[in-house]
Amino acid sequence: ICYLRCGNKSRRVGYQTTKNAGEDWSSPELLELPNPNSAVCGVLMSDSGVLLALNHSADKRDSLSLVYSADGISDWRTVAKLDEEADQKFSYPTMVRDRAGMIHLVYSWRMQKLRHVSFNDAWVHQQLNQSLVADCQSPALSESSKGQS
């Protein structure tokens, strides 16, 4: 899978796929992820899922997020919002995985300096599991389960 910034009015992340190691590519398609025509970067996770770093907004670069999909195309879930500040820019994410399995993300912070963060697959999955637990403990669910055994 190749992820694309789309310079058209869609304001979403695009992608193309190949079945022959890049010799031929599918026509571009759009993901459900909003993006203000800014850079995106992805790494393959150990479980074959995909982690993307992007500006998760249709029109601003004032936040930078990590999102995860098990198949790299659908059901994207937010892992973490790394930076968010009105009227600032967080841009040009680049990620690599080192030999020890750590993922290193470098991006432009406020267009003033580069910020480096590193984490591993376990941290990503911990963040995803915490968001699932939080979703399951919504007030409506907690309220309806009171008094039941």
PDB file of C-alpha atoms in Angstrom:
ATOM      1  CA  ILE A   1       0.000   0.000   0.000  1.00  0.00           C
ATOM      2  CA  CYS A   2       1.188   3.492  -0.845  1.00  0.00           C
ATOM      3  CA  TYR A   3      -0.421   6.400   1.022  1.00  0.00           C
ATOM      4  CA  LEU A   4      -0.900   9.722  -0.781  1.00  0.00           C
ATOM      5  CA  ARG A   5      -1.613  13.280   0.129  1.00  0.00           C
ATOM      6  CA  CYS A   6      -4.420  14.409  -2.152  1.00  0.00           C
ATOM      7  CA  GLY A   7      -4.235  17.905  -3.562  1.00  0.00           C
ATOM      8  CA  ASN A   8      -7.860  17.838  -4.647  1.00  0.00           C
ATOM      9  CA  LYS A   9     -11.021  18.974  -2.899  1.00  0.00           C
ATOM     10  CA  SER A  10     -11.562  15.624  -1.158  1.00  0.00           C
ATOM     11  CA  ARG A  11      -9.352  16.616   1.798  1.00  0.00           C
ATOM     12  CA  ARG A  12      -8.711  12.949   2.588  1.00  0.00           C
ATOM     13  CA  VAL A  13      -5.756  10.572   2.511  1.00  0.00           C
ATOM     14  CA  GLY A  14      -5.458   8.604  -0.708  1.00  0.00           C
ATOM     15  CA  TYR A  15      -3.921   5.200  -1.322  1.00  0.00           C
ATOM     16  CA  GLN A  16      -2.895   2.812  -4.060  1.00  0.00           C
ATOM     17  CA  THR A  17      -2.112  -0.894  -3.897  1.00  0.00           C
ATOM     18  CA  THR A  18       0.211  -3.190  -5.816  1.00  0.00           C
ATOM     19  CA  LYS A  19       0.282  -6.951  -6.209  1.00  0.00           C
ATOM     20  CA  ASN A  20       3.635  -7.188  -7.989  1.00  0.00           C
ATOM     21  CA  ALA A  21       6.128  -5.314  -5.799  1.00  0.00           C
ATOM     22  CA  GLY A  22       5.375  -1.917  -7.316  1.00  0.00           C
ATOM     23  CA  GLU A  23       5.589  -2.763 -10.999  1.00  0.00           C
ATOM     24  CA  ASP A  24       1.908  -1.881 -11.426  1.00  0.00           C
ATOM     25  CA  TRP A  25      -0.375   0.141  -9.154  1.00  0.00           C
ATOM     26  CA  SER A  26      -4.130   0.371  -8.708  1.00  0.00           C
ATOM     27  CA  SER A  27      -5.954   3.596  -9.432  1.00  0.00           C
ATOM     28  CA  PRO A  28      -5.889   5.986  -6.464  1.00  0.00           C
ATOM     29  CA  GLU A  29      -8.722   5.619  -3.953  1.00  0.00           C
ATOM     30  CA  LEU A  30      -9.652   7.612  -0.856  1.00  0.00           C
ATOM     31  CA  LEU A  31      -9.528   6.517   2.769  1.00  0.00           C
ATOM     32  CA  GLU A  32     -12.012   7.706   5.388  1.00  0.00           C
ATOM     33  CA  LEU A  33      -9.194   9.748   7.004  1.00  0.00           C
ATOM     34  CA  PRO A  34      -9.412  13.549   6.701  1.00  0.00           C
ATOM     35  CA  ASN A  35      -6.213  15.356   5.738  1.00  0.00           C
ATOM     36  CA  PRO A  36      -5.494  18.994   4.766  1.00  0.00           C
ATOM     37  CA  ASN A  37      -3.291  18.044   1.775  1.00  0.00           C
ATOM     38  CA  SER A  38      -0.337  17.448   4.088  1.00  0.00           C
ATOM     39  CA  ALA A  39       2.286  14.741   4.392  1.00  0.00           C
ATOM     40  CA  VAL A  40       1.443  11.342   5.856  1.00  0.00           C
ATOM     41  CA  CYS A  41       3.804   8.555   6.834  1.00  0.00           C
ATOM     42  CA  GLY A  42       3.160   4.953   7.753  1.00  0.00           C
ATOM     43  CA  VAL A  43       4.921   1.907   9.155  1.00  0.00           C
ATOM     44  CA  LEU A  44       3.952  -1.731   9.120  1.00  0.00           C
ATOM     45  CA  MET A  45       3.270  -3.102  12.577  1.00  0.00           C
ATOM     46  CA  SER A  46       4.376  -6.556  13.765  1.00  0.00           C
ATOM     47  CA  ASP A  47       0.735  -7.747  13.544  1.00  0.00           C
ATOM     48  CA  SER A  48       0.628  -6.630   9.857  1.00  0.00           C
ATOM     49  CA  GLY A  49      -1.525  -3.617  10.733  1.00  0.00           C
ATOM     50  CA  VAL A  50      -0.536  -0.119   9.632  1.00  0.00           C
ATOM     51  CA  LEU A  51       0.282   2.890  11.800  1.00  0.00           C
ATOM     52  CA  LEU A  52      -0.017   6.314  10.139  1.00  0.00           C
ATOM     53  CA  ALA A  53       1.146   9.708  11.381  1.00  0.00           C
ATOM     54  CA  LEU A  54      -0.902  12.573   9.951  1.00  0.00           C
ATOM     55  CA  ASN A  55      -2.725  15.831  10.460  1.00  0.00           C
ATOM     56  CA  HIS A  56      -6.129  14.307  11.258  1.00  0.00           C
ATOM     57  CA  SER A  57      -8.156  17.275  10.028  1.00  0.00           C
ATOM     58  CA  ALA A  58      -9.639  18.338   6.705  1.00  0.00           C
ATOM     59  CA  ASP A  59      -8.332  21.874   6.870  1.00  0.00           C
ATOM     60  CA  LYS A  60      -5.696  22.497   9.569  1.00  0.00           C
ATOM     61  CA  ARG A  61      -2.237  21.321  10.553  1.00  0.00           C
ATOM     62  CA  ASP A  62      -2.607  22.325  14.203  1.00  0.00           C
ATOM     63  CA  SER A  63      -2.550  18.727  15.450  1.00  0.00           C
ATOM     64  CA  LEU A  64      -0.577  15.599  14.679  1.00  0.00           C
ATOM     65  CA  SER A  65      -2.045  12.164  15.390  1.00  0.00           C
ATOM     66  CA  LEU A  66      -1.230   8.486  15.124  1.00  0.00           C
ATOM     67  CA  VAL A  67      -3.939   6.233  13.691  1.00  0.00           C
ATOM     68  CA  TYR A  68      -4.024   2.448  13.258  1.00  0.00           C
ATOM     69  CA  SER A  69      -5.807   0.041  10.920  1.00  0.00           C
ATOM     70  CA  ALA A  70      -5.553  -3.755  11.005  1.00  0.00           C
ATOM     71  CA  ASP A  71      -5.780  -3.950   7.196  1.00  0.00           C
ATOM     72  CA  GLY A  72      -4.295  -0.562   6.309  1.00  0.00           C
ATOM     73  CA  ILE A  73      -7.439   0.560   4.491  1.00  0.00           C
ATOM     74  CA  SER A  74     -10.481   0.597   6.774  1.00  0.00           C
ATOM     75  CA  ASP A  75     -11.535   0.915  10.413  1.00  0.00           C
ATOM     76  CA  TRP A  76      -8.911   3.496  11.387  1.00  0.00           C
ATOM     77  CA  ARG A  77      -8.661   4.097  15.128  1.00  0.00           C
ATOM     78  CA  THR A  78      -6.883   6.959  16.839  1.00  0.00           C
ATOM     79  CA  VAL A  79      -3.894   5.760  18.847  1.00  0.00           C
ATOM     80  CA  ALA A  80      -2.756   9.124  20.183  1.00  0.00           C
ATOM     81  CA  LYS A  81      -2.919  12.830  19.510  1.00  0.00           C
ATOM     82  CA  LEU A  82       0.750  13.779  19.805  1.00  0.00           C
ATOM     83  CA  ASP A  83       0.419  17.536  19.558  1.00  0.00           C
ATOM     84  CA  GLU A  84      -2.487  19.937  19.302  1.00  0.00           C
ATOM     85  CA  GLU A  85      -2.335  23.692  19.582  1.00  0.00           C
ATOM     86  CA  ALA A  86      -4.497  26.275  17.819  1.00  0.00           C
ATOM     87  CA  ASP A  87      -2.721  28.449  15.265  1.00  0.00           C
ATOM     88  CA  GLN A  88       0.403  26.247  15.261  1.00  0.00           C
ATOM     89  CA  LYS A  89       1.654  23.776  12.667  1.00  0.00           C
ATOM     90  CA  PHE A  90       2.842  20.225  13.195  1.00  0.00           C
ATOM     91  CA  SER A  91       3.945  18.824   9.862  1.00  0.00           C
ATOM     92  CA  TYR A  92       6.056  16.489   7.731  1.00  0.00           C
ATOM     93  CA  PRO A  93       5.957  13.301   9.819  1.00  0.00           C
ATOM     94  CA  THR A  94       8.557  10.647   9.040  1.00  0.00           C
ATOM     95  CA  MET A  95       8.618   7.241  10.734  1.00  0.00           C
ATOM     96  CA  VAL A  96      11.129   4.402  10.674  1.00  0.00           C
ATOM     97  CA  ARG A  97      11.478   1.182  12.623  1.00  0.00           C
ATOM     98  CA  ASP A  98      14.922   0.357  14.003  1.00  0.00           C
ATOM     99  CA  ARG A  99      16.461  -3.098  14.298  1.00  0.00           C
ATOM    100  CA  ALA A 100      15.292  -3.411  17.898  1.00  0.00           C
ATOM    101  CA  GLY A 101      11.675  -2.862  16.807  1.00  0.00           C
ATOM    102  CA  MET A 102      11.325   0.696  18.120  1.00  0.00           C
ATOM    103  CA  ILE A 103       9.377   3.110  15.939  1.00  0.00           C
ATOM    104  CA  HIS A 104      10.913   6.569  15.617  1.00  0.00           C
ATOM    105  CA  LEU A 105       8.763   9.502  14.527  1.00  0.00           C
ATOM    106  CA  VAL A 106      10.264  12.855  13.615  1.00  0.00           C
ATOM    107  CA  TYR A 107       8.135  15.859  12.643  1.00  0.00           C
ATOM    108  CA  SER A 108       8.240  19.623  12.360  1.00  0.00           C
ATOM    109  CA  TRP A 109       7.038  21.098  15.663  1.00  0.00           C
ATOM    110  CA  ARG A 110       5.452  24.557  15.326  1.00  0.00           C
ATOM    111  CA  MET A 111       7.629  25.018  12.218  1.00  0.00           C
ATOM    112  CA  GLN A 112      10.442  25.919  14.653  1.00  0.00           C
ATOM    113  CA  LYS A 113      12.263  22.673  15.394  1.00  0.00           C
ATOM    114  CA  LEU A 114      12.110  18.938  14.881  1.00  0.00           C
ATOM    115  CA  ARG A 115      10.498  16.750  17.500  1.00  0.00           C
ATOM    116  CA  HIS A 116      11.458  13.093  17.939  1.00  0.00           C
ATOM    117  CA  VAL A 117       9.328  10.528  19.724  1.00  0.00           C
ATOM    118  CA  SER A 118       9.904   6.804  19.924  1.00  0.00           C
ATOM    119  CA  PHE A 119       7.681   3.938  20.977  1.00  0.00           C
ATOM    120  CA  ASN A 120       7.141   0.253  20.303  1.00  0.00           C
ATOM    121  CA  ASP A 121       4.251  -1.899  19.107  1.00  0.00           C
ATOM    122  CA  ALA A 122       3.254  -2.745  22.684  1.00  0.00           C
ATOM    123  CA  TRP A 123       2.687   0.961  23.449  1.00  0.00           C
ATOM    124  CA  VAL A 124       0.520   1.345  20.330  1.00  0.00           C
ATOM    125  CA  HIS A 125      -1.641  -1.626  21.285  1.00  0.00           C
ATOM    126  CA  GLN A 126      -1.849  -0.434  24.899  1.00  0.00           C
ATOM    127  CA  GLN A 127      -3.226   2.897  23.660  1.00  0.00           C
ATOM    128  CA  LEU A 128      -5.744   1.102  21.452  1.00  0.00           C
ATOM    129  CA  ASN A 129      -6.856  -1.172  24.310  1.00  0.00           C
ATOM    130  CA  GLN A 130      -7.277   1.799  26.658  1.00  0.00           C
ATOM    131  CA  SER A 131      -9.563   3.511  24.153  1.00  0.00           C
ATOM    132  CA  LEU A 132     -11.640   0.315  23.836  1.00  0.00           C
ATOM    133  CA  VAL A 133     -12.031   0.127  27.617  1.00  0.00           C
ATOM    134  CA  ALA A 134     -13.035   3.795  27.738  1.00  0.00           C
ATOM    135  CA  ASP A 135     -15.614   3.215  24.974  1.00  0.00           C
ATOM    136  CA  CYS A 136     -17.073   0.258  26.889  1.00  0.00           C
ATOM    137  CA  GLN A 137     -17.372   2.309  30.077  1.00  0.00           C
ATOM    138  CA  SER A 138     -19.527   5.030  28.603  1.00  0.00           C
ATOM    139  CA  PRO A 139     -22.125   6.504  31.000  1.00  0.00           C
ATOM    140  CA  ALA A 140     -25.023   4.941  29.075  1.00  0.00           C
ATOM    141  CA  LEU A 141     -23.499   1.463  29.298  1.00  0.00           C
ATOM    142  CA  SER A 142     -22.600   1.834  32.985  1.00  0.00           C
ATOM    143  CA  GLU A 143     -26.068   3.141  33.810  1.00  0.00           C
ATOM    144  CA  SER A 144     -27.884   0.306  32.024  1.00  0.00           C
ATOM    145  CA  SER A 145     -25.790  -2.397  33.686  1.00  0.00           C
ATOM    146  CA  LYS A 146     -26.393  -1.255  37.283  1.00  0.00           C
ATOM    147  CA  GLY A 147     -28.017  -3.827  39.474  1.00  0.00           C
ATOM    148  CA  GLN A 148     -27.476  -6.676  37.055  1.00  0.00           C
ATOM    149  CA  SER A 149     -25.406  -9.709  38.003  1.00  0.00           C
TER     150      SER A 149
END
